[in-house]
Short mmCIF file of C-alpha atoms in Angstrom, two decimals:
data_model
loop_
_atom_site.label_atom_id
_atom_site.label_comp_id
_atom_site.label_asym_id
_atom_site.label_seq_id
_atom_site.Cartn_x
_atom_site.Cartn_y
_atom_site.Cartn_z
CA MET I 148 -0.11 0.06 -0.03
CA SER I 149 1.48 3.34 -0.99
CA LYS I 150 1.77 5.81 1.83
CA ALA I 151 -0.96 8.30 2.26
CA ASN I 152 -0.77 11.86 1.65
CA THR I 153 -3.14 13.76 4.01
CA GLY I 154 -3.23 16.97 2.19
CA LYS I 155 -6.26 17.50 -0.11
CA GLU I 156 -5.87 19.13 -3.65
CA SER I 157 -8.44 21.90 -3.51
CA SER I 158 -6.44 25.11 -4.44
CA PRO I 159 -7.99 26.89 -7.24
CA SER I 160 -5.87 27.66 -10.25
CA LYS I 161 -6.46 29.03 -13.66
CA ILE I 162 -5.55 27.02 -16.85
CA ILE I 163 -5.13 29.73 -19.37
CA SER I 164 -2.66 32.42 -18.57
CA GLN I 165 -4.13 34.89 -20.94
CA PRO I 166 -7.92 35.49 -21.35
CA VAL I 167 -9.50 35.96 -24.73
CA VAL I 168 -9.48 39.60 -25.75
CA LEU I 169 -12.41 40.24 -28.31
CA GLY I 170 -11.63 42.65 -31.09
CA GLY I 171 -10.19 42.88 -34.47
CA ARG I 172 -11.78 43.83 -37.75
CA SER I 173 -14.39 41.00 -37.40
CA GLY I 174 -14.98 41.74 -33.80
CA ARG I 175 -13.87 38.21 -32.61
CA VAL I 176 -10.71 36.17 -32.33
CA THR I 177 -10.19 32.45 -33.07
CA HIS I 178 -9.83 31.18 -29.59
CA THR I 179 -7.12 28.48 -30.43
CA GLU I 180 -6.34 27.86 -26.85
CA TYR I 181 -9.95 26.26 -26.69
CA LYS I 182 -9.52 24.52 -30.03
CA ILE I 183 -8.19 20.84 -29.89
CA PRO I 184 -5.45 20.14 -32.36
CA ASP I 185 -6.04 17.01 -34.65
CA SER I 186 -3.32 15.25 -32.91
CA GLU I 187 -5.19 15.61 -29.56
CA THR I 188 -8.77 14.49 -30.75
CA HIS I 189 -8.83 12.30 -27.65
CA LEU I 190 -8.98 15.38 -25.60
CA GLY I 191 -11.86 17.59 -24.54
CA ASN I 192 -12.59 20.35 -22.41
CA LEU I 193 -14.55 20.90 -19.02
CA VAL I 194 -15.53 24.18 -17.68
CA GLU I 195 -16.03 24.95 -13.80
CA ILE I 196 -19.36 25.19 -12.28
CA TYR I 197 -21.30 23.97 -15.36
CA ASP I 198 -19.47 20.48 -15.29
CA ALA I 199 -19.20 20.59 -11.49
CA VAL I 200 -22.85 20.02 -10.88
CA PRO I 201 -24.81 16.80 -11.64
CA ARG I 202 -27.10 17.66 -14.77
CA PHE I 203 -28.15 14.20 -16.03
CA PHE I 204 -30.45 11.61 -14.53
CA GLU I 205 -30.91 7.86 -14.76
CA SER I 206 -34.73 7.92 -14.28
CA ARG I 207 -35.92 10.51 -16.83
CA THR I 208 -39.37 10.13 -17.82
CA VAL I 209 -42.26 11.69 -15.84
CA HIS I 210 -45.94 11.91 -16.32
CA SER I 211 -47.27 14.54 -13.94
CA LEU I 212 -46.78 18.35 -13.70
CA GLU I 213 -45.72 17.97 -9.96
CA ASN I 214 -42.78 16.03 -11.19
CA MET I 215 -41.33 18.27 -13.96
CA ASN I 216 -38.90 19.98 -11.64
CA GLN I 217 -35.91 18.52 -9.74
CA GLU I 218 -34.02 20.66 -7.23
CA ILE I 219 -30.69 19.52 -5.65
CA THR I 220 -28.93 21.66 -2.98
CA SER I 221 -25.51 20.64 -1.93
CA GLU I 222 -21.89 21.80 -1.88
CA VAL I 223 -18.65 20.51 -3.51
CA ARG I 224 -14.99 21.90 -2.89
CA SER I 225 -15.89 25.14 -1.32
CA MET I 226 -18.86 25.89 -3.59
CA SER I 227 -22.45 25.72 -2.40
CA TYR I 228 -25.08 25.60 -5.04
CA THR I 229 -28.66 25.09 -5.79
CA LEU I 230 -29.48 23.28 -9.11
CA THR I 231 -33.05 23.49 -10.55
CA ILE I 232 -33.78 21.49 -13.50
CA THR I 233 -36.97 21.40 -15.59
CA ALA I 234 -37.95 18.60 -17.74
CA ALA I 235 -38.67 19.06 -21.46
CA THR I 236 -42.09 18.23 -22.74
CA VAL I 237 -41.80 15.71 -25.52
CA ARG I 238 -44.70 14.46 -27.77
CA LYS I 239 -44.75 10.58 -27.83
CA ARG I 240 -46.58 8.23 -30.17
CA SER I 241 -48.15 5.00 -29.07
CA LEU I 242 -50.08 2.29 -31.28
CA GLU I 243 -53.36 0.79 -30.12
CA LYS I 244 -54.30 -2.51 -31.72
CA LEU I 245 -58.07 -2.66 -32.66
CA PRO I 246 -60.27 -5.90 -32.67
CA ASP I 247 -60.17 -5.71 -36.41
CA GLY I 248 -56.48 -6.31 -36.49
CA SER I 249 -55.89 -2.64 -37.46
CA THR I 250 -53.87 -0.05 -35.31
CA LYS I 251 -54.75 3.52 -34.30
CA GLN I 252 -52.07 6.09 -33.33
CA HIS I 253 -52.35 7.93 -30.18
CA PHE I 254 -50.06 10.94 -29.21
CA HIS I 255 -49.34 12.26 -25.63
CA ASN I 256 -46.91 14.51 -23.94
CA VAL I 257 -44.54 13.20 -21.27
CA GLY I 258 -41.78 15.06 -19.32
CA MET I 259 -38.27 13.96 -20.09
CA PHE I 260 -35.12 14.91 -18.15
CA PRO I 261 -31.75 14.70 -19.97
CA GLY I 262 -30.32 11.18 -19.39
CA VAL I 263 -27.44 9.06 -20.58
CA ARG I 264 -28.15 9.48 -24.21
CA GLU I 265 -28.46 13.21 -23.92
CA GLU I 266 -25.22 13.32 -22.00
CA PHE I 267 -23.17 11.62 -24.84
CA VAL I 268 -25.02 13.89 -27.39
CA GLU I 269 -24.14 17.07 -25.45
CA LYS I 270 -20.45 15.83 -24.99
CA ALA I 271 -20.16 15.06 -28.67
CA ILE I 272 -21.44 18.64 -29.70
CA ARG I 273 -19.01 20.25 -27.19
CA LYS I 274 -16.34 18.20 -28.84
CA PHE I 275 -17.21 19.63 -32.14
CA SER I 276 -16.98 23.29 -30.41
CA THR I 277 -13.27 22.60 -30.02
CA LEU I 278 -12.85 22.22 -33.73
CA GLN I 279 -12.94 24.98 -36.34
CA THR I 280 -16.74 24.57 -36.80
CA ALA I 281 -17.32 26.81 -33.62
CA ASP I 282 -18.02 30.56 -33.31
CA ILE I 283 -17.01 31.77 -30.06
CA THR I 284 -17.86 35.15 -28.63
CA ALA I 285 -17.94 36.53 -25.14
CA GLU I 286 -21.89 35.81 -25.18
CA ARG I 287 -22.18 32.58 -26.99
CA CYS I 288 -20.44 29.51 -28.40
CA LEU I 289 -22.38 28.60 -31.80
CA VAL I 290 -21.65 25.08 -33.05
CA LYS I 291 -22.56 23.90 -36.54
CA PHE I 292 -22.57 20.13 -37.51
CA THR I 293 -24.73 17.80 -39.62
CA LEU I 294 -26.73 14.84 -38.19
CA TYR I 295 -24.60 12.53 -39.98
CA GLU I 296 -21.32 13.96 -38.27
CA LEU I 297 -23.03 13.67 -34.78
CA LYS I 298 -24.14 10.07 -35.50
CA LYS I 299 -20.66 9.09 -36.66
CA GLU I 300 -19.08 10.66 -33.60
CA LEU I 301 -21.49 8.73 -31.35
CA ASP I 302 -21.08 5.64 -33.37
CA GLU I 303 -17.27 5.64 -32.78
CA PHE I 304 -17.60 5.11 -29.22
CA GLY I 305 -20.43 2.42 -29.51
CA HIS I 306 -23.36 4.61 -28.95
CA ARG I 307 -25.42 3.62 -31.67
CA TYR I 308 -28.57 5.71 -31.63
CA SER I 309 -30.86 6.08 -34.71
CA TYR I 310 -31.47 9.56 -36.37
CA SER I 311 -34.94 9.87 -34.60
CA GLU I 312 -33.38 9.26 -31.38
CA ILE I 313 -30.50 11.86 -31.89
CA ARG I 314 -33.15 14.36 -32.95
CA GLU I 315 -35.26 13.50 -29.81
CA ALA I 316 -32.11 14.08 -27.74
CA LEU I 317 -31.53 17.30 -29.19
CA GLN I 318 -35.09 18.43 -28.52
CA VAL I 319 -34.83 17.25 -24.82
CA LEU I 320 -31.37 19.21 -24.52
CA ALA I 321 -33.06 22.24 -26.08
CA GLN I 322 -36.29 22.25 -23.98
CA SER I 323 -34.87 21.28 -20.63
CA ASN I 324 -33.95 24.12 -18.38
CA VAL I 325 -31.01 24.26 -15.89
CA ARG I 326 -30.80 27.02 -13.32
CA ILE I 327 -27.50 27.19 -11.29
CA ASP I 328 -27.62 29.33 -8.06
CA ALA I 329 -24.17 29.06 -6.65
CA THR I 330 -21.83 30.76 -4.28
CA LEU I 331 -18.20 30.43 -5.55
CA PRO I 332 -15.21 29.90 -3.45
CA ASP I 333 -14.11 33.51 -3.70
CA GLY I 334 -17.57 34.55 -2.28
CA THR I 335 -19.16 35.82 -5.41
CA SER I 336 -22.49 34.59 -6.46
CA LEU I 337 -23.86 33.33 -9.68
CA ASP I 338 -27.59 32.83 -10.77
CA ILE I 339 -27.90 31.65 -14.37
CA SER I 340 -30.73 29.91 -16.11
CA SER I 341 -30.59 28.23 -19.47
CA GLY I 342 -31.14 25.39 -21.74
CA TYR I 343 -28.45 22.81 -22.07
CA ILE I 344 -28.43 23.91 -25.61
CA ASN I 345 -30.07 26.86 -27.04
CA ASN I 346 -31.46 28.27 -30.24
CA LEU I 347 -31.51 24.79 -31.97
CA ILE I 348 -32.03 24.73 -35.58
CA ILE I 349 -32.22 21.75 -37.94
CA ARG I 350 -32.43 22.28 -41.73
CA SER I 351 -32.90 19.64 -44.36
CA PRO I 352 -33.27 20.01 -48.36
CA ARG I 353 -35.69 17.18 -48.55
CA ARG I 354 -39.18 18.37 -49.17
CA ASP I 355 -40.85 15.37 -47.20
CA SER I 356 -38.81 16.31 -44.06
CA ALA I 357 -40.19 18.07 -40.92
CA TYR I 358 -37.05 20.25 -41.13
CA TYR I 359 -37.36 21.12 -44.84
CA GLN I 360 -35.67 24.42 -45.82
CA ALA I 361 -35.98 25.73 -49.45
CA GLY I 362 -32.54 26.66 -50.97
CA ASN I 363 -30.50 24.55 -48.81
CA ASP I 364 -28.05 22.98 -51.17
CA ASP I 365 -26.42 20.52 -48.67
CA PRO I 366 -28.10 17.05 -48.98
CA ARG I 367 -27.53 16.22 -45.16
CA PRO I 368 -29.54 17.88 -42.58
CA ARG I 369 -27.45 20.40 -40.66
CA CYS I 370 -27.71 21.46 -37.21
CA GLN I 371 -26.79 24.67 -35.37
CA VAL I 372 -26.94 25.19 -31.57
CA GLU I 373 -25.53 27.52 -29.01
CA LEU I 374 -23.89 25.85 -25.95
CA HIS I 375 -24.85 26.77 -22.41
CA PRO I 376 -23.76 30.54 -21.79
CA LEU I 377 -21.49 29.22 -19.02
CA ILE I 378 -19.34 27.50 -21.31
CA ALA I 379 -18.90 30.81 -23.65
CA GLN I 380 -18.08 32.89 -20.29
CA GLN I 381 -15.58 30.29 -19.04
CA VAL I 382 -13.89 30.24 -22.43
CA LYS I 383 -13.77 33.92 -22.42
CA ARG I 384 -12.09 33.85 -19.13
CA GLY I 385 -9.77 31.10 -20.04
CA GLU I 386 -11.12 28.93 -17.21
CA PHE I 387 -11.38 25.40 -18.70
CA ARG I 388 -9.50 22.22 -18.55
CA LEU I 389 -8.51 19.54 -21.04
CA TYR I 390 -9.65 15.97 -20.03
CA GLN I 391 -9.76 12.34 -21.45
CA TYR I 392 -12.90 12.97 -23.65
CA GLY I 393 -12.22 9.70 -25.49
CA LEU I 394 -12.21 7.58 -22.27
CA ASP I 395 -15.14 9.66 -20.89
CA MET I 396 -17.21 8.64 -23.86
CA SER I 397 -16.06 4.91 -23.84
CA ILE I 398 -16.51 4.11 -20.12
CA THR I 399 -19.83 2.21 -19.68
CA SER I 400 -20.23 3.14 -16.03
CA GLY I 401 -22.03 6.30 -15.25
CA PHE I 402 -20.23 6.49 -11.93
CA GLY I 403 -16.83 5.99 -13.65
CA ARG I 404 -17.62 8.76 -16.25
CA GLY I 405 -18.66 11.20 -13.41
CA LEU I 406 -15.49 10.16 -11.38
CA LEU I 407 -13.20 10.92 -14.48
CA ARG I 408 -14.66 14.37 -14.90
CA PHE I 409 -14.62 14.97 -11.08
CA VAL I 410 -10.91 14.24 -10.68
CA SER I 411 -10.07 16.22 -13.94
CA MET I 412 -11.89 19.08 -12.70
CA PHE I 413 -10.47 19.22 -9.08
CA TRP I 414 -6.97 17.31 -9.03
CA LYS I 415 -5.34 20.26 -10.61
CA ASN I 416 -1.61 19.46 -9.26
CA ALA I 417 -1.72 15.61 -9.92
CA SER I 418 1.44 13.59 -9.70
CA GLU I 419 2.41 10.11 -9.10
CA ALA I 420 4.09 11.12 -5.96
CA LYS I 421 0.83 12.45 -4.50
CA SER I 422 -2.65 11.11 -3.63
CA PHE I 423 -6.03 12.70 -4.10
CA ARG I 424 -8.63 12.41 -1.31
CA PHE I 425 -12.44 12.90 -1.52
CA THR I 426 -15.41 11.96 0.16
CA MET I 427 -18.49 9.98 -1.24
CA MET I 428 -20.73 13.09 -0.46
CA GLU I 429 -18.52 15.27 -2.53
CA PHE I 430 -18.55 12.97 -5.40
CA PHE I 431 -22.54 12.64 -5.16
CA ALA I 432 -22.55 16.38 -5.13
CA SER I 433 -20.57 16.88 -8.20
CA GLY I 434 -19.39 13.91 -10.17
CA SER I 435 -22.31 11.55 -9.95
CA ASN I 436 -25.57 11.90 -11.80
CA ARG I 437 -27.75 10.65 -8.88
CA ARG I 438 -28.21 11.40 -5.35
CA PRO I 439 -27.23 9.08 -2.41
CA GLY I 440 -29.35 5.96 -1.77
CA LYS I 441 -30.89 4.70 1.39
CA PHE I 442 -28.10 2.33 2.11
CA ILE I 443 -24.54 3.90 2.45
CA ALA I 444 -22.89 0.57 2.07
CA GLN I 445 -24.39 0.10 -1.49
CA ASP I 446 -23.26 3.59 -2.41
CA ASN I 447 -19.86 2.78 -1.46
CA ARG I 448 -19.68 -0.25 -3.54
CA GLN I 449 -20.77 1.94 -6.41
CA VAL I 450 -18.01 4.34 -5.88
CA LYS I 451 -15.52 1.51 -5.57
CA ARG I 452 -16.62 0.27 -8.91
CA ALA I 453 -16.20 3.62 -10.38
CA ILE I 454 -12.59 3.85 -8.93
CA GLU I 455 -11.85 0.41 -10.42
CA SER I 456 -13.24 1.36 -13.88
CA LEU I 457 -10.53 4.10 -13.83
CA ILE I 458 -7.89 1.73 -12.85
CA ASN I 459 -8.96 -0.69 -15.85
CA VAL I 460 -8.49 2.15 -18.41
CA GLY I 461 -4.90 2.99 -16.79
CA LEU I 462 -5.62 6.33 -15.13
CA PHE I 463 -5.31 5.12 -11.31
CA LYS I 464 -2.94 2.88 -9.83
CA PRO I 465 -4.50 -0.48 -8.35
CA ASP I 466 -3.68 0.64 -4.74
CA TYR I 467 -6.46 2.89 -3.24
CA ARG I 468 -7.88 3.37 0.21
CA VAL I 469 -11.28 3.64 1.56
CA ILE I 470 -11.64 5.11 4.94
CA PRO I 471 -15.04 5.08 6.89
CA VAL I 472 -16.11 8.49 8.42
CA LYS I 473 -18.04 7.45 11.63
CA ALA I 474 -20.49 9.49 13.67
CA SER I 475 -18.77 10.96 16.98
CA LYS I 476 -20.89 8.46 19.00
CA GLY I 477 -21.77 5.11 18.22
CA ARG I 478 -20.62 2.84 15.21
CA LYS I 479 -22.80 4.49 12.56
CA ILE I 480 -20.98 5.41 9.24
CA LEU I 481 -22.01 8.73 7.98
CA ASP I 482 -19.64 8.89 4.89
CA TYR I 483 -16.47 7.40 3.13
CA GLU I 484 -13.37 9.07 2.18
CA TYR I 485 -11.30 7.68 -0.78
CA GLU I 486 -7.68 8.12 -1.46
CA VAL I 487 -6.49 7.26 -4.98
CA PHE I 488 -2.96 7.51 -6.85
CA ALA I 489 -2.51 8.80 -10.34
CA THR I 490 -0.75 6.92 -13.16
CA ASN I 491 1.55 8.62 -15.52
CA LYS I 492 -1.11 8.64 -18.17
CA PHE I 493 -3.45 10.68 -15.93
CA VAL I 494 -0.60 12.97 -14.80
CA THR I 495 0.22 13.66 -18.56
CA THR I 496 -3.24 14.98 -19.12
CA VAL I 497 -3.11 17.34 -16.23
CA ILE I 498 0.20 18.52 -17.36
CA GLU I 499 -1.33 19.19 -20.78
CA ALA I 500 -4.23 20.89 -19.26
CA ASN I 501 -2.01 23.26 -17.16
CA SER I 502 0.45 23.94 -19.90
CA GLY I 503 -1.87 23.89 -23.01
CA ALA I 504 -1.93 27.70 -23.34
CA ALA I 505 1.80 27.93 -23.53
CA ARG I 506 1.43 26.01 -26.98
CA ARG I 507 -1.52 27.98 -28.42
CA LYS I 508 -1.84 31.54 -29.23
CA LEU I 509 -4.51 33.89 -29.98
CA ILE I 510 -5.05 34.38 -33.75
CA PRO I 511 -7.27 37.24 -34.97
CA SER I 512 -9.85 36.09 -37.45
CA ARG I 513 -9.95 37.92 -40.84
#
């Protein structure tokens, strides 16, 4: 067992040494620090606050107005927040078989929260935003792509959704609302409400398509969305981090994906000589997409599986520690603390995140 390091990695640090300065003849710059070079397509970006709160759900369909809102109040790494998410209203079709053998269509509305499918779709679009297809200003991060490109990106990681499923996922992301009311570590407050994506446009040249647009010469349906405004704001300020996007898209465990993003956000000084310590409740408040269950022992097993999933992909060393946090009186366990150790593979990504700005310059667009 490796020797424990009792110090927690929680000191804030900025990733980009120079924020974006908007200007020039076109009024904007190409933010090449945010762009990911072709040689680093396995990497993506995370932004603080937005990626530090749980925004996706395992159980996502509701049938009554009383359940259309989910509110979570918690604290993670010196940041307290209240998260309010409103489900999208989606029109569903069902078929009724009649006595004569024919079928009758019925349509009904259901509430749908963003789930695992929407999580992968949003991450793929954000990956597109790191390419040259994005238009980034201080107010918005506009991304253009085709449904084919989005489906191909998802297929590459084994997420084989149909075009209708992808369109529905885009609809859910556009209609769901996420409000973040947070007190940041420096004492400043934030209150912002927005869709997961905004101003969704889908255009198609086919006359029989619901997305038909005359004069569209591209034979493939094209999409245009604006990412959550916090992403544009954090890009402008240079407050984002590189992380292992390819692994995130490939890990089958939702807890494992959440843990990867959690440690990528908060383990800013990772090295093979130091450990990282976090509690179960911290992870549930940020990295996990669900709340703690009734049985803490079962939740502990889930977090341990998440740690082991990152061991299996080579980001953590096999040795890790689980430390029960007991009540001051009695034997009741209130929480668990985990201590993990990074491999060179994870440390390399952190170094890239911390030094990426040195390799990239701001290039005024013409």
